[in-house]
XYZ file of C-alpha atoms in Angstrom:
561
model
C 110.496 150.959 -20.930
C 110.861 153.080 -23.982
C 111.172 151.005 -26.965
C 113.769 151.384 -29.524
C 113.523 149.835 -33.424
C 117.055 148.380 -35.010
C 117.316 146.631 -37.942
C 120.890 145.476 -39.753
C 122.092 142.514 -41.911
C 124.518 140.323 -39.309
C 123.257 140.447 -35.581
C 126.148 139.089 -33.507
C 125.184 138.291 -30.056
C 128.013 138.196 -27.585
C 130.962 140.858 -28.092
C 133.953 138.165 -27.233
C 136.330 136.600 -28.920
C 134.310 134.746 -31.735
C 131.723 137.521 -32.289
C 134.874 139.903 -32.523
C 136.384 137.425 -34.884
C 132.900 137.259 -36.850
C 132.467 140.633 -37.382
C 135.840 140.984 -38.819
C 135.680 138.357 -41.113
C 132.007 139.637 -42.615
C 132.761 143.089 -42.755
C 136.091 142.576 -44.174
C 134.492 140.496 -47.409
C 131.446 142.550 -47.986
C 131.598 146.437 -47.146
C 128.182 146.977 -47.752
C 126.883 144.369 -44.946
C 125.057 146.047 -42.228
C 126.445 144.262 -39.214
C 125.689 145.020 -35.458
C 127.081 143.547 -32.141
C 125.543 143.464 -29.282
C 127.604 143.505 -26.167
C 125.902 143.085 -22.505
C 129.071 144.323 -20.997
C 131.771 146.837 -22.552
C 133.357 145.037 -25.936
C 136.907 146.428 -25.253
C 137.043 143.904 -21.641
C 134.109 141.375 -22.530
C 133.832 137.761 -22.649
C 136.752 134.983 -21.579
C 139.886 137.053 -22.205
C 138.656 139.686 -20.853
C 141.393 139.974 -18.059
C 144.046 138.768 -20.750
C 145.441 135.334 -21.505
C 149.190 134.696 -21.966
C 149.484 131.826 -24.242
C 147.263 130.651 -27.521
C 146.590 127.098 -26.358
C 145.232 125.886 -30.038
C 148.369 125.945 -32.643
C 149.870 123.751 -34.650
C 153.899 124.031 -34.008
C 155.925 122.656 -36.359
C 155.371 119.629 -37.190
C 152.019 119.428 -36.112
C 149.063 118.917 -38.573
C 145.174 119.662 -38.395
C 144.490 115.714 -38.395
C 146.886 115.484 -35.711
C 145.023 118.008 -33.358
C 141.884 115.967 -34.351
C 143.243 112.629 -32.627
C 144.625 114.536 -29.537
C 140.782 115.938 -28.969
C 139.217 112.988 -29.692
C 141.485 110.992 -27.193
C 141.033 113.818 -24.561
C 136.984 113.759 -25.147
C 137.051 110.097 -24.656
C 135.337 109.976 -28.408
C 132.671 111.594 -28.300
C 133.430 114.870 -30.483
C 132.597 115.963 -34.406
C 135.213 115.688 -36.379
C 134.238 117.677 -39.140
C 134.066 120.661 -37.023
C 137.310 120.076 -34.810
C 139.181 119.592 -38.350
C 137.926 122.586 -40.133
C 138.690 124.704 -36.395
C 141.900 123.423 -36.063
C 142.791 124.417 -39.666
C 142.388 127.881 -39.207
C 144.146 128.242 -36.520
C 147.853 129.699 -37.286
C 146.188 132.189 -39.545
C 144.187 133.222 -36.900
C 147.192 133.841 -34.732
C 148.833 135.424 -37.724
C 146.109 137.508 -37.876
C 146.276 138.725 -34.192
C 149.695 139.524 -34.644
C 148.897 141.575 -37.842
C 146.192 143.496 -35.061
C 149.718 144.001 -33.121
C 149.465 141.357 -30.532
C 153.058 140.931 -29.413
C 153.601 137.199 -29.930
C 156.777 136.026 -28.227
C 159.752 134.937 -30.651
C 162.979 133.345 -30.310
C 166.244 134.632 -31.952
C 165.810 132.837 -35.099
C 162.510 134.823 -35.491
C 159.881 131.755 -34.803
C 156.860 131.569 -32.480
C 158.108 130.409 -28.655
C 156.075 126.892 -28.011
C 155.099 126.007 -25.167
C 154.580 122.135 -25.772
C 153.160 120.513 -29.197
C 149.966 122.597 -29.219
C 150.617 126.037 -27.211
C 152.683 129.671 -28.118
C 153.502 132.122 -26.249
C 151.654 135.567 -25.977
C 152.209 138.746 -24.202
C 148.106 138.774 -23.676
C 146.941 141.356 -21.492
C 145.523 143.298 -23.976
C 144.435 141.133 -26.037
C 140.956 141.813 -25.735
C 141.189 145.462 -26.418
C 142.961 144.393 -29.547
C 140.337 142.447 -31.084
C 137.510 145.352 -29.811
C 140.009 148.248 -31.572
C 139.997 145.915 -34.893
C 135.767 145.667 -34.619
C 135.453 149.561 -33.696
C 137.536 150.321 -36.548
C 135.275 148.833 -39.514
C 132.939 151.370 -41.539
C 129.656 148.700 -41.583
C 130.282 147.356 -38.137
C 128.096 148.767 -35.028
C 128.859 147.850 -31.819
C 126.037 147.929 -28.668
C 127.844 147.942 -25.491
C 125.447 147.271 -22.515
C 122.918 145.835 -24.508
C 121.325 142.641 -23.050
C 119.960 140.205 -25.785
C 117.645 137.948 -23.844
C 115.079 136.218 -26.714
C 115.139 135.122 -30.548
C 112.222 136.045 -32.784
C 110.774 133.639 -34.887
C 108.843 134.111 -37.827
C 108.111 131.036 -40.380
C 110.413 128.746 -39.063
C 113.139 131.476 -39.447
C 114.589 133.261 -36.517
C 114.751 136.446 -38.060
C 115.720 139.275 -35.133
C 116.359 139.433 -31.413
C 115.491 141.500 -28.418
C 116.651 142.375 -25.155
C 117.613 145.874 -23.335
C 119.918 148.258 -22.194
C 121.631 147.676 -18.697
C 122.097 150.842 -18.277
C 118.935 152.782 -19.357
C 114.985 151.951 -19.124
C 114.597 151.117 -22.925
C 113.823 147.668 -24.887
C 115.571 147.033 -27.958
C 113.834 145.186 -31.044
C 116.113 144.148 -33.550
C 115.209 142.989 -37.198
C 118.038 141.064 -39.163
C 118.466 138.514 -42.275
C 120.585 136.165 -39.624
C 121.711 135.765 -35.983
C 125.458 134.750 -34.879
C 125.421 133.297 -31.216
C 129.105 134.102 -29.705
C 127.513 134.947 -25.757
C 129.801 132.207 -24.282
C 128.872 129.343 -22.069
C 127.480 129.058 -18.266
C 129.012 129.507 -14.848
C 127.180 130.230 -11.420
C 124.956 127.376 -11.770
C 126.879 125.568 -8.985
C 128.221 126.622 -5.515
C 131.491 128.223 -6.389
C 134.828 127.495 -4.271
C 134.947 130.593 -2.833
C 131.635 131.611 -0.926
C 130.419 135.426 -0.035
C 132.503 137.958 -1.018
C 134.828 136.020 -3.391
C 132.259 134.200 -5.062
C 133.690 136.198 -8.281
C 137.590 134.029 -7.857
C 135.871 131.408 -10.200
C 137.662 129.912 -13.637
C 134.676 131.219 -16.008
C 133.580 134.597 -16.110
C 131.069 134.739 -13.655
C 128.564 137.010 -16.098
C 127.896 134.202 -18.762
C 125.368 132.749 -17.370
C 124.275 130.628 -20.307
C 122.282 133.483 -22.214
C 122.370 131.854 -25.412
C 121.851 128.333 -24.627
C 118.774 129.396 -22.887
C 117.662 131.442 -25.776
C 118.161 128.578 -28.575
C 116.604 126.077 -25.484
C 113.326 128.299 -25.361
C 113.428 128.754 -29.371
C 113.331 125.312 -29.698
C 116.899 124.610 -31.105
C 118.497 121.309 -30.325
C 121.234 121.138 -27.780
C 124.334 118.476 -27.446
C 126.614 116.705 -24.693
C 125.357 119.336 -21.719
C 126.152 115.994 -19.689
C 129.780 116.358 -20.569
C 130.825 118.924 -17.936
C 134.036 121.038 -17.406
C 135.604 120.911 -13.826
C 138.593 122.328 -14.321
C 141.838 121.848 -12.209
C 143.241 125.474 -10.640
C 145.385 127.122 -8.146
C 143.448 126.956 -4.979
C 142.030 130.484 -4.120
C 143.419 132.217 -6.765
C 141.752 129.770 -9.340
C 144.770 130.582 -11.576
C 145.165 128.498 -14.513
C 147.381 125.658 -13.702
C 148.939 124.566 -17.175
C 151.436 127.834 -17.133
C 152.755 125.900 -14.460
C 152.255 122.204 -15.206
C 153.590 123.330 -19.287
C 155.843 125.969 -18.292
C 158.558 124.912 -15.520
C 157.000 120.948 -16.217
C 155.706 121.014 -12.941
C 154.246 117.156 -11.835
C 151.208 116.677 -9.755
C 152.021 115.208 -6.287
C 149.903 114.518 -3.158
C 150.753 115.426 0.143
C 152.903 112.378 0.887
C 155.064 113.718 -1.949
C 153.680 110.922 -4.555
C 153.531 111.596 -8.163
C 149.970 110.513 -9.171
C 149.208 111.478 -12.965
C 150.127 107.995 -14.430
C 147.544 106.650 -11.658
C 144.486 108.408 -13.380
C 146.207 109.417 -17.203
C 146.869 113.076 -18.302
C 143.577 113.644 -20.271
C 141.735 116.699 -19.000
C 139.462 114.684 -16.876
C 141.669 112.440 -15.691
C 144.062 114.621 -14.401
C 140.994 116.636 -12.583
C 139.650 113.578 -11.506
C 143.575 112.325 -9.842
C 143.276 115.241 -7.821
C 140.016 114.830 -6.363
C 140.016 111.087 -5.992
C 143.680 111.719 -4.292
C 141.803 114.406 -1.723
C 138.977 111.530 -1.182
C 141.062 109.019 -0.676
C 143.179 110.477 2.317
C 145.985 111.806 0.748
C 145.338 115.740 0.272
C 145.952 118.269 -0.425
C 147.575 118.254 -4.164
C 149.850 119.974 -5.383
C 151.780 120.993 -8.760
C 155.716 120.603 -7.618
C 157.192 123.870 -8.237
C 159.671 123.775 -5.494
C 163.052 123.761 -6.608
C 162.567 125.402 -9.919
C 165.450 128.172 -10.574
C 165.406 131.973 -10.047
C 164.692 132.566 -13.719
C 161.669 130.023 -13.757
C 159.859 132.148 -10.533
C 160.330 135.119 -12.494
C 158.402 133.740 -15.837
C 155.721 132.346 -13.646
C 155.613 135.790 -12.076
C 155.512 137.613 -15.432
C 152.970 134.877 -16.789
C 150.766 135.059 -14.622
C 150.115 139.059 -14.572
C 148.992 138.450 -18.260
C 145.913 136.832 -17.034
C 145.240 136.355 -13.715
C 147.455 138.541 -11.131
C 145.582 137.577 -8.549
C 148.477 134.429 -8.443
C 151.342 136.311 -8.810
C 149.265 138.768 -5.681
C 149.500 135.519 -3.443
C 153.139 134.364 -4.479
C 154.238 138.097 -3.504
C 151.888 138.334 -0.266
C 153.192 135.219 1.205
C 157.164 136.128 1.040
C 157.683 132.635 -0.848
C 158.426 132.253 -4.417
C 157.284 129.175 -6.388
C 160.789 127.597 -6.120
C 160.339 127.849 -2.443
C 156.774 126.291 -1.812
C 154.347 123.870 -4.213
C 151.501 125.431 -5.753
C 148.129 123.773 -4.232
C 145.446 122.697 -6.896
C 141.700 121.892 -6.501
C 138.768 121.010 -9.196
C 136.301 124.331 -9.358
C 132.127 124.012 -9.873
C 131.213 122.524 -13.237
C 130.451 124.814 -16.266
C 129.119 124.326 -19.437
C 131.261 125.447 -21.750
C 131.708 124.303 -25.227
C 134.934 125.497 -25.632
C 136.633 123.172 -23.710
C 134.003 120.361 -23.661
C 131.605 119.754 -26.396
C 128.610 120.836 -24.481
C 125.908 123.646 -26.900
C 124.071 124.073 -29.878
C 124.140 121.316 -32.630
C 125.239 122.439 -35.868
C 126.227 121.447 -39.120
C 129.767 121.878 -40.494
C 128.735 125.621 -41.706
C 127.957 126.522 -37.635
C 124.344 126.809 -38.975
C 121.848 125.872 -35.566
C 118.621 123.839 -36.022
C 116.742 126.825 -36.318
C 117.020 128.334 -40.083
C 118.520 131.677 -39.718
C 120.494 131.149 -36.776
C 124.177 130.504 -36.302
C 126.689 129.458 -32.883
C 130.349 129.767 -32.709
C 132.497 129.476 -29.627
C 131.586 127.952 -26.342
C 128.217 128.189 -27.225
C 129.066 125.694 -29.917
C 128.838 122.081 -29.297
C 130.784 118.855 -30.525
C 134.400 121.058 -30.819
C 136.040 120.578 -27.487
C 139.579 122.147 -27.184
C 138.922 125.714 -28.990
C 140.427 127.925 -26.542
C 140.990 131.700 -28.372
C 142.183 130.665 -31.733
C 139.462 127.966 -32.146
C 136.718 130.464 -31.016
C 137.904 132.522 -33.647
C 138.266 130.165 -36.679
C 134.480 129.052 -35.521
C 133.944 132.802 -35.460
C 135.292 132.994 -39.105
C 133.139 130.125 -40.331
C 130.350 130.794 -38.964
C 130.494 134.251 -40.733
C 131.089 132.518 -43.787
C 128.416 130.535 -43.568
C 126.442 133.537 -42.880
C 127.756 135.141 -46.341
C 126.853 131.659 -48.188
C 123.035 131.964 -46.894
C 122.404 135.818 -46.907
C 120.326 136.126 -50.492
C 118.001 133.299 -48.833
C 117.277 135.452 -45.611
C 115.060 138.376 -46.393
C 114.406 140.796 -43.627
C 110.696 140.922 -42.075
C 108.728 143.917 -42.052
C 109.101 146.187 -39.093
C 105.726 145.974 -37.791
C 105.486 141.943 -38.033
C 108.698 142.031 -36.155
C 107.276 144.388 -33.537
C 104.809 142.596 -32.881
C 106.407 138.802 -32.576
C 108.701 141.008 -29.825
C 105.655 141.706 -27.994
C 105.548 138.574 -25.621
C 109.221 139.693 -24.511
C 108.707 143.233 -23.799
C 106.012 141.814 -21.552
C 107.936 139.962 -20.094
C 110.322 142.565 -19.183
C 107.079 145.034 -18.426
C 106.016 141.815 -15.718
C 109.160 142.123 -13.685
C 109.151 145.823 -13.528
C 105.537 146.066 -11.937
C 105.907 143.193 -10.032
C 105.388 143.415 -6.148
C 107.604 142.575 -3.289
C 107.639 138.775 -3.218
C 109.326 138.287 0.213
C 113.150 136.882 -1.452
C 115.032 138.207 -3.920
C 117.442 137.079 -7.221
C 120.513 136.521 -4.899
C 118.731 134.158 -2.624
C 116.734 132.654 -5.257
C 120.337 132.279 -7.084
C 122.255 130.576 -3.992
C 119.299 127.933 -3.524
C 119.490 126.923 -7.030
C 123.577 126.826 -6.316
C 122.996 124.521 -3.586
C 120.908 122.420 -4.977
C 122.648 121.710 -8.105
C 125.544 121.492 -5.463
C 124.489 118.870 -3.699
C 121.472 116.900 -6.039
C 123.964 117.615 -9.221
C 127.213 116.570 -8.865
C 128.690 119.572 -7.485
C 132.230 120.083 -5.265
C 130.066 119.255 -2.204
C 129.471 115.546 -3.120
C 132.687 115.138 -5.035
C 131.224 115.153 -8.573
C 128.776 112.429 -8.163
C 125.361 112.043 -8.382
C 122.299 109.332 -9.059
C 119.109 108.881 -10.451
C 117.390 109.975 -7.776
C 119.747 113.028 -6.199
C 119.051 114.239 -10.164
C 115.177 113.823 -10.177
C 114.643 115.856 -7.447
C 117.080 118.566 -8.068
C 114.773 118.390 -11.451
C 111.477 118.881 -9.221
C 114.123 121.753 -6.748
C 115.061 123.635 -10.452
C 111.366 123.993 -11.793
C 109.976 125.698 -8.214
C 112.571 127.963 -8.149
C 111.959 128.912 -11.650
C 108.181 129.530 -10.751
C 109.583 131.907 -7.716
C 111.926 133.480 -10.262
C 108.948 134.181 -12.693
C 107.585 136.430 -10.118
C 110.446 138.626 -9.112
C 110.337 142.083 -9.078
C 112.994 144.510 -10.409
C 113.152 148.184 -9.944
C 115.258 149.030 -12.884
C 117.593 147.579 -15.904
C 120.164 146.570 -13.523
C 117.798 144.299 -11.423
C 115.972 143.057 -14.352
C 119.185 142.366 -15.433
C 120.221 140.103 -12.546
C 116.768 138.570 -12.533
C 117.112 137.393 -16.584
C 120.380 136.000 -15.535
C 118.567 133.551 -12.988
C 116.314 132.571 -15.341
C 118.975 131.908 -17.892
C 120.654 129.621 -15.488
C 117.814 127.785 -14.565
C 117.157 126.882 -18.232
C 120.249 125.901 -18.665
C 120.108 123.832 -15.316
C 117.047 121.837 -16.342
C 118.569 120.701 -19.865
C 122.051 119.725 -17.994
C 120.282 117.565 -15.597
C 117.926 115.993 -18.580
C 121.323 114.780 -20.439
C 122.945 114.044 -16.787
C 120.451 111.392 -16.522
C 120.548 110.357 -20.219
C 123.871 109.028 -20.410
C 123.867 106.007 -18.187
C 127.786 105.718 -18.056
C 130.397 107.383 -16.417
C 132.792 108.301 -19.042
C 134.564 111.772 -17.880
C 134.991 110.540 -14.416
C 137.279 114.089 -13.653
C 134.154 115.879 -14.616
C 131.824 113.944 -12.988
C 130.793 110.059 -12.181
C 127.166 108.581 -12.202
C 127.175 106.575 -8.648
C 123.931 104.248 -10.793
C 126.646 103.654 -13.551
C 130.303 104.238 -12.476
C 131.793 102.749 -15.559
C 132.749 103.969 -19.039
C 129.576 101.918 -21.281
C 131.476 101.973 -24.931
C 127.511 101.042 -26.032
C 126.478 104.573 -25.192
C 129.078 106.109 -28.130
C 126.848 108.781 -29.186
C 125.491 112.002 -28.734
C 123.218 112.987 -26.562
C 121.006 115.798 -27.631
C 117.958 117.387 -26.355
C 115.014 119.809 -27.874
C 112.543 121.861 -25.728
C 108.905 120.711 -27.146
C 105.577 121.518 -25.422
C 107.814 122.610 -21.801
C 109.193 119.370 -21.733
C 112.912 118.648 -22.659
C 112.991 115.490 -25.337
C 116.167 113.703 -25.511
C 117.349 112.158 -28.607
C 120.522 110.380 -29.266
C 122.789 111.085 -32.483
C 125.054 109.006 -34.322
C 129.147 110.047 -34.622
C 130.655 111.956 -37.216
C 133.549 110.508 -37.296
C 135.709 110.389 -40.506
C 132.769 112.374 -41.901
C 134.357 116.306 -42.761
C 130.971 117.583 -44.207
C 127.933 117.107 -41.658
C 124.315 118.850 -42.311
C 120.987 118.508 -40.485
C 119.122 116.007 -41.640
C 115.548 116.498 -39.693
């Protein structure tokens, strides 16, 4: 590969919605910052809202406070959150929508000239371009480069410090090798590590962007950073097929769930995220299946809002409505959990940090759903982390001198190996995608996956454990002809990281407490004695899991060892 040099202030890893968010903030409160984002797909449709989004599910409506958004996460998490970082999230969010509308993002109004709500916590948005919004805003700044189809894959690490990055173009045969004073993880969190509901063809139709495939969890995993709550998995409920987000219907016409004897079951199992994805599977187990959201009967004017909804962010609904001759009012909408994901935006599942977003590793910072202990961020919470962690960045920049080119060079050199390995590798008899749909079915089935309803035991985990490290072995061999195959082949790899820490903290916490997103057969009940975090470091190739005390009440948290 030819090999390119880079070297800038700020690198921002991931070009969605907090690394958008970052890059705004720096650049807007020092003009002479030399800030770069790197992008593995195209920034203007990258990352979670890249198809759109048509509500901002994180605002405080009137009435509402920050502290009151704290108690509503910590009841849906089931406790185990940070407070300090939900608080500080949660109050930045209005001025982060404020902000989006000041970027011309038509937020929907009623006569009086106030926000539309959409319950206690949610406004309205016309979002289908919301993501070019945010990308325009980036493109625009004077000290802000942006690298579409660039493919960070490894942190470099120089006295304790990470202190650049590398990766390479998906496009062309050339290695990047980037030297910075800091590092801003944004790349998202990790889907494909399960079977997905829809096999073959549609194995895309899945609730998380099928290309995050937990790039930077694995890269702070193999850097050594410490990890939290991988074990607290998101299954989230969706539109069967479609996997269409079901709270524009649940929040928007106040559909109820019901089962196929007509029963309302959501006081059976509670309305916490998990519970209500954990009614609708139990309802399926127990016999009475398929469930449904109850949209039948809603007026002409409510089909024509879900219609309109839904084409903000995932048409593929409004497609089925429209193929099948029946409006919502005139059949029920039928739900079903997807795969787990890791994702800390919704869950508290990814890097540790301290109040600041700063990582374990000196130098490096997380924000978004790579970020742990904030469930409940959704786009205005990605942001605000996006903001602070920027800030933070700002704070800490005298302190983080940049490296000389050639020591940087050469602590890259073990990567573009790497890379170099795969290229001139032979034919090894399988390739990524069956190497890819193996690991899939074994998290699947040893894991907790759809197959086996979410559960899984000491022993199903173990030897998915011993299933995950052959395949990476196989995967270490692969060959790939050109960017786009290494490509696909560092994706697998990324996964399988990823996979190996999740099942580590899967068998850590000896409890079930998130039964929607998953119940431990060997301990099927919530364990108020295992209130804590569990986190996890890579040291010496083996995963060491530690456990970590609540912040709670605590608004200022920083690493302590």
């Amino acid at each position: 590969m030819k090999q390119n040099f880079l070297s800038a202030d700020l690198l921002i890893i991931g070009g969605g919605t907090a690394g958008c968010y970052a890059a705004i903030t720096a650049a807007r409160r020092n003009l002479s910052l030399r800030i770069l984002v790197a992008a593995k797909a195209h920034i203007k449709r990258s990352g979670c809202l890249a198809a759109g989004v048509n509500a901002l599910n994180a605002y405080l409506t009137s009435g509402q406070t920050a502290e009151d958004y704290l108690e509503f996460v910590r009841w849906d998490a089931e406790g185990i959150i940070r407070d300090d970082l939900v608080l500080s999230m949660a109050e930045e969010f209005n001025e982060a929508a404020r902000d989006l509308e000041r970027m011309e993002l038509v937020i929907q109004k009623d006569a009086d000239g106030n926000y539309v709500s959409r319950g206690r916590r949610n406004i309205k948005i016309n979002g289908e371009n919301i993501k070019p919004i945010l990308a325009a805003a980036v493109q625009k700044l004077p000290n802000v480069s942006v690298l579409n189809h660039l493919n960070i894959t490894d942190y470099l690490v120089l006295d304790g410090r990470v202190c650049g990055a590398a990766g390479f173009s998906v496009l062309e045969q050339e290695a990047f090798v980037i030297a910075v004073r800091g590092v801003l993880c944004t790349t998202g969190g990790a889907a494909g590590l399960y079977r997905p509901n829809n096999p073959g063809f549609s194995r895309h139709k899945m609730w998380y962007p099928p290309f995050n495939t937990g790039a930077g969890y694995a890269m702070g995993i193999r850097a050594g950073a410490e990890m939290t709550s991988f074990e607290m998995r998101f299954v989230a409920q969706r539109c069967k097929d479609t996997i269409a987000p079901t709270g524009t219907i649940a929040l928007g016409v106040g559909a109820r769930e019901i089962n196929s004897l007509g029963e309302s079951y959501e006081e059976r199992y509670g309305l916490s995220t998990s519970g209500r994805a954990y009614g609708t599977v139990n309802e399926a187990r127990e016999g009475r299946g398929p469930c449904y959201l109850q949209t039948r009967g809603c007026t002409p004017e409510q089909d024509q809002d879900l219609l309109k909804a839904y084409l903000n962010m995932a048409p593929a609904q409004t497609l089925k409505w429209l193929e099948s001759g029946r409006l919502p009012s005139q059949q029920n909408v039928e739900v079903e959990g997807t795969e787990p994901y890791i994702v800390g935006g919704h869950t508290g599942s990814g890097y540790w940090v301290d109040s600041g977003r700063r990582t374990t590793l000196r130098g490096l910072y997380a924000a978004g759903d790579v970020a742990g202990g904030a469930p409940k961020k959704f786009v205005t919470g990605a942001m605000a982390e996006g903001k602070l962690a920027a800030l933070t960045f700002l704070e800490d920049e005298a302190a983080l001198s940049l490296h000389s080119r050639e020591t940087v060079v050469q602590a890259a050199q073990p990567v573009l190996e790497h890379y170099e390995a795969h290229l001139s590798a032979g034919n090894t008899g399988f390739d990524v995608f069956e190497l890819e749909e193996a690991m899939q079915k074994t998290m699947d089935e040893y894991a907790g996956g759809i197959r086996t309803g979410y559960r899984y035991n000491a022993r199903q985990l173990a030897l998915a454990d011993q299933r995950i490290q052959e395949l990476a072995d196989l995967a270490a061999a692969l060959p790939a002809a050109d960017s786009s195959d290494l490509l696909r082949v560092v994706e697998l790899e990324e996964r399988l990281v990823v996979c190996r820490t999740l099942i580590a903290h899967l068998l850590d916490r000896k409890e079930t407490r998130w039964a929607g997103f998953g119940i431990y057969t060997d301990y099927p009940e919530r364990n108020d004695s295992c209130g804590y975090y569990v986190n996890s470091r890579l040291e010496n190739g083996r995963i060491r899991v530690l456990h970590r005390p609540l912040v709670k009440g605590e608004f200022h948290y920083e690493h302590s060892d």
